[in-house]
Amino acid sequence: MKRAFIFPGQGSQTPGMGEALAAAFPAARQLFDEVDEALSQHLSRLMFEGPEEELMLTENAQPALLAASLAVIRVLESEAGFDVRRQAAFVAGHSLGEYSALAAAGALSVAEAARLVKRRGQAMQKAVPVGVGAMAALLGLDIEVARQLAAAAAQGEVCALANDNSPGQIVVSGHKGAVERAVALAAERGARAIMLPVSAPFHCSLMSPAADIMAEALAETALRAPLAPLVANASAAATSDPEEIKALLVEQTTRMVRWRESILVFTANEVEEVVEIGAGRVLAGLVRRIDRTLSTRSVGAPAEVEALVQVL
């Protein structure tokens, strides 16, 4: 079966994530220890025990989600001889999940990926003062209507499309007032609109200071060609070129996550099953909304890992 492996982004974190996996598999425990050492932080304790408000901080949530995903990959490697070159047609990740995808595909070491996403989280949090920016999900609008609505809401401020998640689910990001105007305009059109509980306006031009920091960090990183092609957020196209990937990682900090188009790349290349690796089930749900012909599974808990081991 031709499979693509996908990795979740911020929002999928919950206290207790990874704890059962670490208890069940020594390989997972070892992975969490590696991340703790790379960051000089007891991140795994924060993941397992909370407090939730500390885990939710961008600088903690991002490496925590990466660790949860890579722990699953490490277990699949130890229990099933998982080989990404042989068993993954593509990898992709939603926003920070792109770093998890690259580490899973051998382009980054665990330590390199952990340090990069820690730095990314810190940079994104500092780019915009708390309360200045916001994000909102617009439900039931197609992308062109959402784009027009965001432009109308801007009124000299920033209001941009941040995520094309699935048909009828578009996220806008920018200055708080502009995003609130977008929510009001969506409601006037009969669409549902929900302000999101985020600490910064991700994937818009307000993140330019964070993009500059990531450009510096990635310039210092020896990124290797991934063992399976990456379908990148910023381009919605497959690539294995390290320099192109670095540029796309910088670009995705301020650009829309083209998730709907990325999943359609899988469809166009005869992928049959999409496997979500790590915390939560958000991405599998989006995949089903994008293309119901694709089979999906979410793999994070020990029983889910064991079920995938049986078919790999």
PDB file of C-alpha atoms in Angstrom:
ATOM      1  CA  MET A   1       0.000   0.000   0.000  1.00  0.00           C
ATOM      2  CA  LYS A   2       1.280   3.466  -0.896  1.00  0.00           C
ATOM      3  CA  ARG A   3       1.320   5.614   2.256  1.00  0.00           C
ATOM      4  CA  ALA A   4       2.023   9.228   3.174  1.00  0.00           C
ATOM      5  CA  PHE A   5       2.944  10.159   6.741  1.00  0.00           C
ATOM      6  CA  ILE A   6       1.742  13.472   8.179  1.00  0.00           C
ATOM      7  CA  PHE A   7       2.632  15.285  11.389  1.00  0.00           C
ATOM      8  CA  PRO A   8       0.421  17.618  13.477  1.00  0.00           C
ATOM      9  CA  GLY A   9       1.007  21.238  14.349  1.00  0.00           C
ATOM     10  CA  GLN A  10       0.245  23.478  17.292  1.00  0.00           C
ATOM     11  CA  GLY A  11      -3.183  22.966  18.822  1.00  0.00           C
ATOM     12  CA  SER A  12      -2.923  19.180  19.127  1.00  0.00           C
ATOM     13  CA  GLN A  13      -1.002  19.324  22.433  1.00  0.00           C
ATOM     14  CA  THR A  14      -2.613  17.999  25.619  1.00  0.00           C
ATOM     15  CA  PRO A  15      -1.240  17.239  29.095  1.00  0.00           C
ATOM     16  CA  GLY A  16      -0.330  13.544  29.312  1.00  0.00           C
ATOM     17  CA  MET A  17       0.746  13.355  25.666  1.00  0.00           C
ATOM     18  CA  GLY A  18       3.363  10.677  25.116  1.00  0.00           C
ATOM     19  CA  GLU A  19       3.239   9.324  28.670  1.00  0.00           C
ATOM     20  CA  ALA A  20       1.565   5.994  27.834  1.00  0.00           C
ATOM     21  CA  LEU A  21       3.915   5.517  24.875  1.00  0.00           C
ATOM     22  CA  ALA A  22       6.970   6.103  27.082  1.00  0.00           C
ATOM     23  CA  ALA A  23       5.650   3.608  29.639  1.00  0.00           C
ATOM     24  CA  ALA A  24       4.984   0.964  26.987  1.00  0.00           C
ATOM     25  CA  PHE A  25       8.110   1.291  24.831  1.00  0.00           C
ATOM     26  CA  PRO A  26      11.705   1.932  25.984  1.00  0.00           C
ATOM     27  CA  ALA A  27      12.464   3.404  22.535  1.00  0.00           C
ATOM     28  CA  ALA A  28       9.930   6.170  23.148  1.00  0.00           C
ATOM     29  CA  ARG A  29      11.334   6.897  26.605  1.00  0.00           C
ATOM     30  CA  GLN A  30      14.805   7.175  25.058  1.00  0.00           C
ATOM     31  CA  LEU A  31      13.528   9.639  22.449  1.00  0.00           C
ATOM     32  CA  PHE A  32      11.982  11.873  25.117  1.00  0.00           C
ATOM     33  CA  ASP A  33      15.268  11.774  27.053  1.00  0.00           C
ATOM     34  CA  GLU A  34      17.142  12.870  23.901  1.00  0.00           C
ATOM     35  CA  VAL A  35      14.839  15.858  23.445  1.00  0.00           C
ATOM     36  CA  ASP A  36      15.155  16.804  27.136  1.00  0.00           C
ATOM     37  CA  GLU A  37      18.939  16.708  26.813  1.00  0.00           C
ATOM     38  CA  ALA A  38      18.985  18.680  23.553  1.00  0.00           C
ATOM     39  CA  LEU A  39      16.902  21.461  25.112  1.00  0.00           C
ATOM     40  CA  SER A  40      18.404  21.270  28.633  1.00  0.00           C
ATOM     41  CA  GLN A  41      14.781  21.170  29.811  1.00  0.00           C
ATOM     42  CA  HIS A  42      12.532  18.582  31.453  1.00  0.00           C
ATOM     43  CA  LEU A  43      10.120  18.864  28.546  1.00  0.00           C
ATOM     44  CA  SER A  44       8.893  15.286  28.900  1.00  0.00           C
ATOM     45  CA  ARG A  45       7.832  15.949  32.511  1.00  0.00           C
ATOM     46  CA  LEU A  46       5.882  18.993  31.304  1.00  0.00           C
ATOM     47  CA  MET A  47       4.280  16.862  28.575  1.00  0.00           C
ATOM     48  CA  PHE A  48       3.287  14.081  30.958  1.00  0.00           C
ATOM     49  CA  GLU A  49       2.281  16.134  34.012  1.00  0.00           C
ATOM     50  CA  GLY A  50       1.578  19.708  32.869  1.00  0.00           C
ATOM     51  CA  PRO A  51       0.676  22.291  34.061  1.00  0.00           C
ATOM     52  CA  GLU A  52      -1.448  22.836  30.978  1.00  0.00           C
ATOM     53  CA  GLU A  53      -0.903  26.596  30.816  1.00  0.00           C
ATOM     54  CA  GLU A  54       2.863  26.053  30.622  1.00  0.00           C
ATOM     55  CA  LEU A  55       2.559  23.310  28.006  1.00  0.00           C
ATOM     56  CA  MET A  56       0.358  25.598  25.887  1.00  0.00           C
ATOM     57  CA  LEU A  57       3.089  28.243  25.615  1.00  0.00           C
ATOM     58  CA  THR A  58       4.279  28.285  22.001  1.00  0.00           C
ATOM     59  CA  GLU A  59       7.921  27.717  22.919  1.00  0.00           C
ATOM     60  CA  ASN A  60       6.949  24.532  24.807  1.00  0.00           C
ATOM     61  CA  ALA A  61       4.057  23.273  22.708  1.00  0.00           C
ATOM     62  CA  GLN A  62       6.080  23.181  19.502  1.00  0.00           C
ATOM     63  CA  PRO A  63       8.973  20.968  20.720  1.00  0.00           C
ATOM     64  CA  ALA A  64       6.501  18.871  22.735  1.00  0.00           C
ATOM     65  CA  LEU A  65       4.493  18.040  19.622  1.00  0.00           C
ATOM     66  CA  LEU A  66       7.679  17.255  17.725  1.00  0.00           C
ATOM     67  CA  ALA A  67       8.807  14.920  20.518  1.00  0.00           C
ATOM     68  CA  ALA A  68       5.436  13.127  20.592  1.00  0.00           C
ATOM     69  CA  SER A  69       5.607  12.500  16.836  1.00  0.00           C
ATOM     70  CA  LEU A  70       9.228  11.399  16.749  1.00  0.00           C
ATOM     71  CA  ALA A  71       8.661   9.026  19.694  1.00  0.00           C
ATOM     72  CA  VAL A  72       6.088   7.180  17.581  1.00  0.00           C
ATOM     73  CA  ILE A  73       8.532   7.014  14.659  1.00  0.00           C
ATOM     74  CA  ARG A  74      11.272   5.699  16.962  1.00  0.00           C
ATOM     75  CA  VAL A  75       8.950   2.946  18.223  1.00  0.00           C
ATOM     76  CA  LEU A  76       7.954   1.991  14.672  1.00  0.00           C
ATOM     77  CA  GLU A  77      11.635   1.743  13.773  1.00  0.00           C
ATOM     78  CA  SER A  78      12.427  -0.457  16.789  1.00  0.00           C
ATOM     79  CA  GLU A  79       9.297  -2.633  16.683  1.00  0.00           C
ATOM     80  CA  ALA A  80       8.581  -2.934  12.954  1.00  0.00           C
ATOM     81  CA  GLY A  81      11.841  -2.027  11.251  1.00  0.00           C
ATOM     82  CA  PHE A  82      10.127   1.045   9.807  1.00  0.00           C
ATOM     83  CA  ASP A  83      12.154   2.514   6.941  1.00  0.00           C
ATOM     84  CA  VAL A  84      10.869   5.863   5.702  1.00  0.00           C
ATOM     85  CA  ARG A  85      12.694   5.507   2.361  1.00  0.00           C
ATOM     86  CA  ARG A  86      10.901   2.239   1.643  1.00  0.00           C
ATOM     87  CA  GLN A  87       7.545   2.755   3.321  1.00  0.00           C
ATOM     88  CA  ALA A  88       6.686   6.436   2.861  1.00  0.00           C
ATOM     89  CA  ALA A  89       5.747   7.811  -0.542  1.00  0.00           C
ATOM     90  CA  PHE A  90       5.707  11.321   0.961  1.00  0.00           C
ATOM     91  CA  VAL A  91       5.937  13.129   4.278  1.00  0.00           C
ATOM     92  CA  ALA A  92       4.243  16.399   5.237  1.00  0.00           C
ATOM     93  CA  GLY A  93       3.525  18.353   8.396  1.00  0.00           C
ATOM     94  CA  HIS A  94       1.106  21.101   9.333  1.00  0.00           C
ATOM     95  CA  SER A  95       3.121  24.218  10.204  1.00  0.00           C
ATOM     96  CA  LEU A  96       5.600  23.145  12.931  1.00  0.00           C
ATOM     97  CA  GLY A  97       4.786  19.552  11.916  1.00  0.00           C
ATOM     98  CA  GLU A  98       6.943  20.164   8.845  1.00  0.00           C
ATOM     99  CA  TYR A  99       9.987  19.981  11.139  1.00  0.00           C
ATOM    100  CA  SER A 100       8.714  16.679  12.582  1.00  0.00           C
ATOM    101  CA  ALA A 101       8.275  15.353   9.041  1.00  0.00           C
ATOM    102  CA  LEU A 102      11.824  16.311   8.107  1.00  0.00           C
ATOM    103  CA  ALA A 103      13.278  14.705  11.237  1.00  0.00           C
ATOM    104  CA  ALA A 104      11.257  11.540  10.618  1.00  0.00           C
ATOM    105  CA  ALA A 105      12.643  11.465   7.081  1.00  0.00           C
ATOM    106  CA  GLY A 106      16.248  11.827   8.255  1.00  0.00           C
ATOM    107  CA  ALA A 107      16.814  15.414   7.078  1.00  0.00           C
ATOM    108  CA  LEU A 108      17.370  16.596  10.664  1.00  0.00           C
ATOM    109  CA  SER A 109      18.558  14.804  13.785  1.00  0.00           C
ATOM    110  CA  VAL A 110      16.240  14.712  16.773  1.00  0.00           C
ATOM    111  CA  ALA A 111      18.429  17.219  18.612  1.00  0.00           C
ATOM    112  CA  GLU A 112      18.647  19.571  15.608  1.00  0.00           C
ATOM    113  CA  ALA A 113      14.885  19.496  15.101  1.00  0.00           C
ATOM    114  CA  ALA A 114      14.156  20.055  18.799  1.00  0.00           C
ATOM    115  CA  ARG A 115      16.454  23.068  19.006  1.00  0.00           C
ATOM    116  CA  LEU A 116      15.055  24.545  15.789  1.00  0.00           C
ATOM    117  CA  VAL A 117      11.419  24.301  16.883  1.00  0.00           C
ATOM    118  CA  LYS A 118      12.241  25.658  20.345  1.00  0.00           C
ATOM    119  CA  ARG A 119      13.877  28.644  18.671  1.00  0.00           C
ATOM    120  CA  ARG A 120      10.941  28.944  16.268  1.00  0.00           C
ATOM    121  CA  GLY A 121       8.420  28.938  19.101  1.00  0.00           C
ATOM    122  CA  GLN A 122      10.314  31.594  21.019  1.00  0.00           C
ATOM    123  CA  ALA A 123      10.694  33.749  17.906  1.00  0.00           C
ATOM    124  CA  MET A 124       7.024  33.481  16.959  1.00  0.00           C
ATOM    125  CA  GLN A 125       5.919  34.340  20.493  1.00  0.00           C
ATOM    126  CA  LYS A 126       8.161  37.423  20.612  1.00  0.00           C
ATOM    127  CA  ALA A 127       7.334  38.693  17.109  1.00  0.00           C
ATOM    128  CA  VAL A 128       4.036  40.308  18.142  1.00  0.00           C
ATOM    129  CA  PRO A 129       3.094  41.581  21.631  1.00  0.00           C
ATOM    130  CA  VAL A 130       0.339  39.553  23.293  1.00  0.00           C
ATOM    131  CA  GLY A 131      -3.065  41.029  22.488  1.00  0.00           C
ATOM    132  CA  VAL A 132      -1.991  42.787  19.276  1.00  0.00           C
ATOM    133  CA  GLY A 133      -2.696  39.873  16.937  1.00  0.00           C
ATOM    134  CA  ALA A 134      -5.365  37.211  16.576  1.00  0.00           C
ATOM    135  CA  MET A 135      -6.518  34.321  14.411  1.00  0.00           C
ATOM    136  CA  ALA A 136      -9.995  33.080  13.470  1.00  0.00           C
ATOM    137  CA  ALA A 137     -11.422  30.095  11.616  1.00  0.00           C
ATOM    138  CA  LEU A 138     -13.930  30.901   8.882  1.00  0.00           C
ATOM    139  CA  LEU A 139     -16.217  27.928   8.256  1.00  0.00           C
ATOM    140  CA  GLY A 140     -18.337  27.397   5.178  1.00  0.00           C
ATOM    141  CA  LEU A 141     -16.586  29.823   2.822  1.00  0.00           C
ATOM    142  CA  ASP A 142     -14.533  28.879  -0.222  1.00  0.00           C
ATOM    143  CA  ILE A 143     -10.992  30.203  -0.383  1.00  0.00           C
ATOM    144  CA  GLU A 144     -11.582  33.015  -2.878  1.00  0.00           C
ATOM    145  CA  VAL A 145     -14.505  34.409  -0.895  1.00  0.00           C
ATOM    146  CA  ALA A 146     -12.397  34.186   2.274  1.00  0.00           C
ATOM    147  CA  ARG A 147      -9.553  36.016   0.524  1.00  0.00           C
ATOM    148  CA  GLN A 148     -11.890  38.853  -0.531  1.00  0.00           C
ATOM    149  CA  LEU A 149     -13.351  39.029   2.961  1.00  0.00           C
ATOM    150  CA  ALA A 150      -9.890  39.250   4.559  1.00  0.00           C
ATOM    151  CA  ALA A 151      -8.897  42.044   2.170  1.00  0.00           C
ATOM    152  CA  ALA A 152     -12.074  43.963   3.008  1.00  0.00           C
ATOM    153  CA  ALA A 153     -11.480  43.508   6.747  1.00  0.00           C
ATOM    154  CA  ALA A 154      -7.867  44.733   6.685  1.00  0.00           C
ATOM    155  CA  GLN A 155      -8.574  48.485   6.456  1.00  0.00           C
ATOM    156  CA  GLY A 156      -4.879  49.331   6.577  1.00  0.00           C
ATOM    157  CA  GLU A 157      -4.034  46.567   9.052  1.00  0.00           C
ATOM    158  CA  VAL A 158      -2.923  42.997   8.381  1.00  0.00           C
ATOM    159  CA  CYS A 159      -5.598  40.372   7.752  1.00  0.00           C
ATOM    160  CA  ALA A 160      -4.423  37.441   5.650  1.00  0.00           C
ATOM    161  CA  LEU A 161      -5.261  33.827   4.944  1.00  0.00           C
ATOM    162  CA  ALA A 162      -3.103  31.710   7.271  1.00  0.00           C
ATOM    163  CA  ASN A 163      -4.388  28.167   6.684  1.00  0.00           C
ATOM    164  CA  ASP A 164      -6.265  26.587   3.796  1.00  0.00           C
ATOM    165  CA  ASN A 165      -7.102  23.540   5.906  1.00  0.00           C
ATOM    166  CA  SER A 166      -9.906  21.887   3.956  1.00  0.00           C
ATOM    167  CA  PRO A 167     -12.879  22.873   1.802  1.00  0.00           C
ATOM    168  CA  GLY A 168     -14.864  25.310   3.912  1.00  0.00           C
ATOM    169  CA  GLN A 169     -12.247  25.725   6.648  1.00  0.00           C
ATOM    170  CA  ILE A 170     -10.008  28.752   6.197  1.00  0.00           C
ATOM    171  CA  VAL A 171      -8.052  30.454   8.996  1.00  0.00           C
ATOM    172  CA  VAL A 172      -7.259  34.170   8.909  1.00  0.00           C
ATOM    173  CA  SER A 173      -4.494  35.873  10.862  1.00  0.00           C
ATOM    174  CA  GLY A 174      -3.369  39.420  11.555  1.00  0.00           C
ATOM    175  CA  HIS A 175      -4.097  42.426  13.739  1.00  0.00           C
ATOM    176  CA  LYS A 176      -6.806  41.696  16.310  1.00  0.00           C
ATOM    177  CA  GLY A 177      -9.168  44.403  15.101  1.00  0.00           C
ATOM    178  CA  ALA A 178      -8.870  43.311  11.483  1.00  0.00           C
ATOM    179  CA  VAL A 179      -9.482  39.667  12.347  1.00  0.00           C
ATOM    180  CA  GLU A 180     -12.539  40.645  14.403  1.00  0.00           C
ATOM    181  CA  ARG A 181     -13.833  42.582  11.379  1.00  0.00           C
ATOM    182  CA  ALA A 182     -13.323  39.465   9.242  1.00  0.00           C
ATOM    183  CA  VAL A 183     -15.378  37.437  11.730  1.00  0.00           C
ATOM    184  CA  ALA A 184     -18.183  40.006  11.534  1.00  0.00           C
ATOM    185  CA  LEU A 185     -18.118  40.025   7.721  1.00  0.00           C
ATOM    186  CA  ALA A 186     -18.225  36.223   7.646  1.00  0.00           C
ATOM    187  CA  ALA A 187     -21.252  36.240   9.936  1.00  0.00           C
ATOM    188  CA  GLU A 188     -22.994  38.693   7.602  1.00  0.00           C
ATOM    189  CA  ARG A 189     -22.540  36.129   4.817  1.00  0.00           C
ATOM    190  CA  GLY A 190     -24.127  33.434   6.959  1.00  0.00           C
ATOM    191  CA  ALA A 191     -20.825  31.650   7.657  1.00  0.00           C
ATOM    192  CA  ARG A 192     -19.638  30.489  11.066  1.00  0.00           C
ATOM    193  CA  ALA A 193     -16.513  32.204  12.341  1.00  0.00           C
ATOM    194  CA  ILE A 194     -14.614  31.335  15.513  1.00  0.00           C
ATOM    195  CA  MET A 195     -11.833  33.309  17.200  1.00  0.00           C
ATOM    196  CA  LEU A 196      -9.007  30.870  17.983  1.00  0.00           C
ATOM    197  CA  PRO A 197      -7.316  30.633  21.407  1.00  0.00           C
ATOM    198  CA  VAL A 198      -3.783  31.350  20.162  1.00  0.00           C
ATOM    199  CA  SER A 199      -1.084  33.550  21.628  1.00  0.00           C
ATOM    200  CA  ALA A 200       0.141  35.078  18.353  1.00  0.00           C
ATOM    201  CA  PRO A 201      -1.001  35.690  14.742  1.00  0.00           C
ATOM    202  CA  PHE A 202       0.831  32.889  12.935  1.00  0.00           C
ATOM    203  CA  HIS A 203       1.407  32.597   9.170  1.00  0.00           C
ATOM    204  CA  CYS A 204       1.020  36.247   8.235  1.00  0.00           C
ATOM    205  CA  SER A 205       3.394  39.151   7.587  1.00  0.00           C
ATOM    206  CA  LEU A 206       3.403  40.085  11.300  1.00  0.00           C
ATOM    207  CA  MET A 207       5.644  37.033  11.766  1.00  0.00           C
ATOM    208  CA  SER A 208       8.441  38.591   9.659  1.00  0.00           C
ATOM    209  CA  PRO A 209      10.781  39.013  12.690  1.00  0.00           C
ATOM    210  CA  ALA A 210      10.400  35.275  13.391  1.00  0.00           C
ATOM    211  CA  ALA A 211      11.099  34.456   9.727  1.00  0.00           C
ATOM    212  CA  ASP A 212      14.358  36.421   9.947  1.00  0.00           C
ATOM    213  CA  ILE A 213      15.415  34.472  13.030  1.00  0.00           C
ATOM    214  CA  MET A 214      14.569  31.148  11.366  1.00  0.00           C
ATOM    215  CA  ALA A 215      16.539  32.144   8.267  1.00  0.00           C
ATOM    216  CA  GLU A 216      19.590  32.616  10.492  1.00  0.00           C
ATOM    217  CA  ALA A 217      18.975  29.363  12.384  1.00  0.00           C
ATOM    218  CA  LEU A 218      18.485  27.323   9.208  1.00  0.00           C
ATOM    219  CA  ALA A 219      21.579  28.857   7.581  1.00  0.00           C
ATOM    220  CA  GLU A 220      23.563  27.354  10.467  1.00  0.00           C
ATOM    221  CA  THR A 221      21.901  23.934  10.047  1.00  0.00           C
ATOM    222  CA  ALA A 222      23.239  21.183   7.779  1.00  0.00           C
ATOM    223  CA  LEU A 223      19.880  20.012   6.432  1.00  0.00           C
ATOM    224  CA  ARG A 224      20.118  16.704   4.554  1.00  0.00           C
ATOM    225  CA  ALA A 225      17.920  15.500   1.710  1.00  0.00           C
ATOM    226  CA  PRO A 226      14.875  13.752   3.241  1.00  0.00           C
ATOM    227  CA  LEU A 227      14.598  10.019   2.547  1.00  0.00           C
ATOM    228  CA  ALA A 228      11.014  10.590   1.343  1.00  0.00           C
ATOM    229  CA  PRO A 229       9.907  13.717  -0.535  1.00  0.00           C
ATOM    230  CA  LEU A 230       8.452  16.523   1.584  1.00  0.00           C
ATOM    231  CA  VAL A 231       5.216  18.126   0.410  1.00  0.00           C
ATOM    232  CA  ALA A 232       5.881  21.625   1.686  1.00  0.00           C
ATOM    233  CA  ASN A 233       3.338  23.956   3.317  1.00  0.00           C
ATOM    234  CA  ALA A 234       4.376  27.048   1.380  1.00  0.00           C
ATOM    235  CA  SER A 235       4.427  25.484  -2.098  1.00  0.00           C
ATOM    236  CA  ALA A 236       2.057  22.493  -1.859  1.00  0.00           C
ATOM    237  CA  ALA A 237       4.626  20.654  -3.973  1.00  0.00           C
ATOM    238  CA  ALA A 238       7.028  17.773  -3.317  1.00  0.00           C
ATOM    239  CA  THR A 239      10.739  18.430  -2.938  1.00  0.00           C
ATOM    240  CA  SER A 240      13.840  16.685  -1.634  1.00  0.00           C
ATOM    241  CA  ASP A 241      16.281  19.552  -2.228  1.00  0.00           C
ATOM    242  CA  PRO A 242      17.795  20.750   1.084  1.00  0.00           C
ATOM    243  CA  GLU A 243      18.325  24.365   0.028  1.00  0.00           C
ATOM    244  CA  GLU A 244      14.816  24.646  -1.385  1.00  0.00           C
ATOM    245  CA  ILE A 245      13.418  23.130   1.817  1.00  0.00           C
ATOM    246  CA  LYS A 246      15.300  25.663   3.950  1.00  0.00           C
ATOM    247  CA  ALA A 247      13.846  28.529   1.902  1.00  0.00           C
ATOM    248  CA  LEU A 248      10.345  27.038   2.163  1.00  0.00           C
ATOM    249  CA  LEU A 249      10.676  26.647   5.941  1.00  0.00           C
ATOM    250  CA  VAL A 250      11.481  30.342   6.240  1.00  0.00           C
ATOM    251  CA  GLU A 251       8.639  31.205   3.865  1.00  0.00           C
ATOM    252  CA  GLN A 252       6.040  29.177   5.768  1.00  0.00           C
ATOM    253  CA  THR A 253       6.565  31.349   8.865  1.00  0.00           C
ATOM    254  CA  THR A 254       4.762  34.239   7.152  1.00  0.00           C
ATOM    255  CA  ARG A 255       2.813  32.449   4.405  1.00  0.00           C
ATOM    256  CA  MET A 256      -0.398  30.450   4.266  1.00  0.00           C
ATOM    257  CA  VAL A 257      -0.250  26.725   5.051  1.00  0.00           C
ATOM    258  CA  ARG A 258      -1.553  25.170   1.828  1.00  0.00           C
ATOM    259  CA  TRP A 259      -2.800  21.991   3.493  1.00  0.00           C
ATOM    260  CA  ARG A 260      -5.766  21.230   1.223  1.00  0.00           C
ATOM    261  CA  GLU A 261      -3.560  21.415  -1.872  1.00  0.00           C
ATOM    262  CA  SER A 262      -0.847  19.357  -0.164  1.00  0.00           C
ATOM    263  CA  ILE A 263      -3.239  16.468   0.448  1.00  0.00           C
ATOM    264  CA  LEU A 264      -4.331  16.614  -3.195  1.00  0.00           C
ATOM    265  CA  VAL A 265      -0.671  16.022  -4.142  1.00  0.00           C
ATOM    266  CA  PHE A 266      -0.991  12.655  -2.397  1.00  0.00           C
ATOM    267  CA  THR A 267      -4.155  11.861  -4.347  1.00  0.00           C
ATOM    268  CA  ALA A 268      -2.522  12.805  -7.647  1.00  0.00           C
ATOM    269  CA  ASN A 269       0.337  10.413  -6.877  1.00  0.00           C
ATOM    270  CA  GLU A 270      -1.850   7.407  -6.036  1.00  0.00           C
ATOM    271  CA  VAL A 271      -1.365   7.466  -2.257  1.00  0.00           C
ATOM    272  CA  GLU A 272      -3.936   5.143  -0.678  1.00  0.00           C
ATOM    273  CA  GLU A 273      -3.483   5.721   3.062  1.00  0.00           C
ATOM    274  CA  VAL A 274      -2.488   8.809   5.029  1.00  0.00           C
ATOM    275  CA  VAL A 275      -1.051   8.125   8.488  1.00  0.00           C
ATOM    276  CA  GLU A 276      -1.113  10.886  11.126  1.00  0.00           C
ATOM    277  CA  ILE A 277       1.813  10.444  13.515  1.00  0.00           C
ATOM    278  CA  GLY A 278       1.755  11.921  17.034  1.00  0.00           C
ATOM    279  CA  ALA A 279      -0.737  13.793  19.181  1.00  0.00           C
ATOM    280  CA  GLY A 280      -4.388  14.106  18.274  1.00  0.00           C
ATOM    281  CA  ARG A 281      -6.552  13.333  15.252  1.00  0.00           C
ATOM    282  CA  VAL A 282      -7.030  16.789  13.739  1.00  0.00           C
ATOM    283  CA  LEU A 283      -5.159  16.157  10.507  1.00  0.00           C
ATOM    284  CA  ALA A 284      -6.867  12.847   9.750  1.00  0.00           C
ATOM    285  CA  GLY A 285     -10.190  14.656  10.016  1.00  0.00           C
ATOM    286  CA  LEU A 286      -9.036  17.318   7.574  1.00  0.00           C
ATOM    287  CA  VAL A 287      -7.806  14.666   5.131  1.00  0.00           C
ATOM    288  CA  ARG A 288     -11.236  13.014   5.123  1.00  0.00           C
ATOM    289  CA  ARG A 289     -12.858  16.356   4.337  1.00  0.00           C
ATOM    290  CA  ILE A 290     -10.419  16.997   1.487  1.00  0.00           C
ATOM    291  CA  ASP A 291     -10.620  13.579  -0.202  1.00  0.00           C
ATOM    292  CA  ARG A 292     -12.856  10.793   1.098  1.00  0.00           C
ATOM    293  CA  THR A 293     -11.157   8.226  -1.152  1.00  0.00           C
ATOM    294  CA  LEU A 294      -8.050   8.386   1.067  1.00  0.00           C
ATOM    295  CA  SER A 295      -7.896   5.940   3.971  1.00  0.00           C
ATOM    296  CA  THR A 296      -6.657   7.537   7.214  1.00  0.00           C
ATOM    297  CA  ARG A 297      -5.320   6.421  10.567  1.00  0.00           C
ATOM    298  CA  SER A 298      -4.026   8.360  13.570  1.00  0.00           C
ATOM    299  CA  VAL A 299      -1.134   6.787  15.480  1.00  0.00           C
ATOM    300  CA  GLY A 300      -0.132   8.080  18.889  1.00  0.00           C
ATOM    301  CA  ALA A 301      -1.302   5.711  21.631  1.00  0.00           C
ATOM    302  CA  PRO A 302       0.394   2.322  22.254  1.00  0.00           C
ATOM    303  CA  ALA A 303      -2.525   0.307  20.812  1.00  0.00           C
ATOM    304  CA  GLU A 304      -2.518   2.445  17.656  1.00  0.00           C
ATOM    305  CA  VAL A 305       1.226   1.959  17.280  1.00  0.00           C
ATOM    306  CA  GLU A 306       0.852  -1.802  17.722  1.00  0.00           C
ATOM    307  CA  ALA A 307      -1.903  -1.888  15.088  1.00  0.00           C
ATOM    308  CA  LEU A 308       0.322  -0.087  12.573  1.00  0.00           C
ATOM    309  CA  VAL A 309       3.249  -2.362  13.385  1.00  0.00           C
ATOM    310  CA  GLN A 310       1.099  -5.288  12.259  1.00  0.00           C
ATOM    311  CA  VAL A 311       0.597  -3.858   8.761  1.00  0.00           C
ATOM    312  CA  LEU A 312       4.020  -2.337   8.066  1.00  0.00           C
TER     313      LEU A 312
END
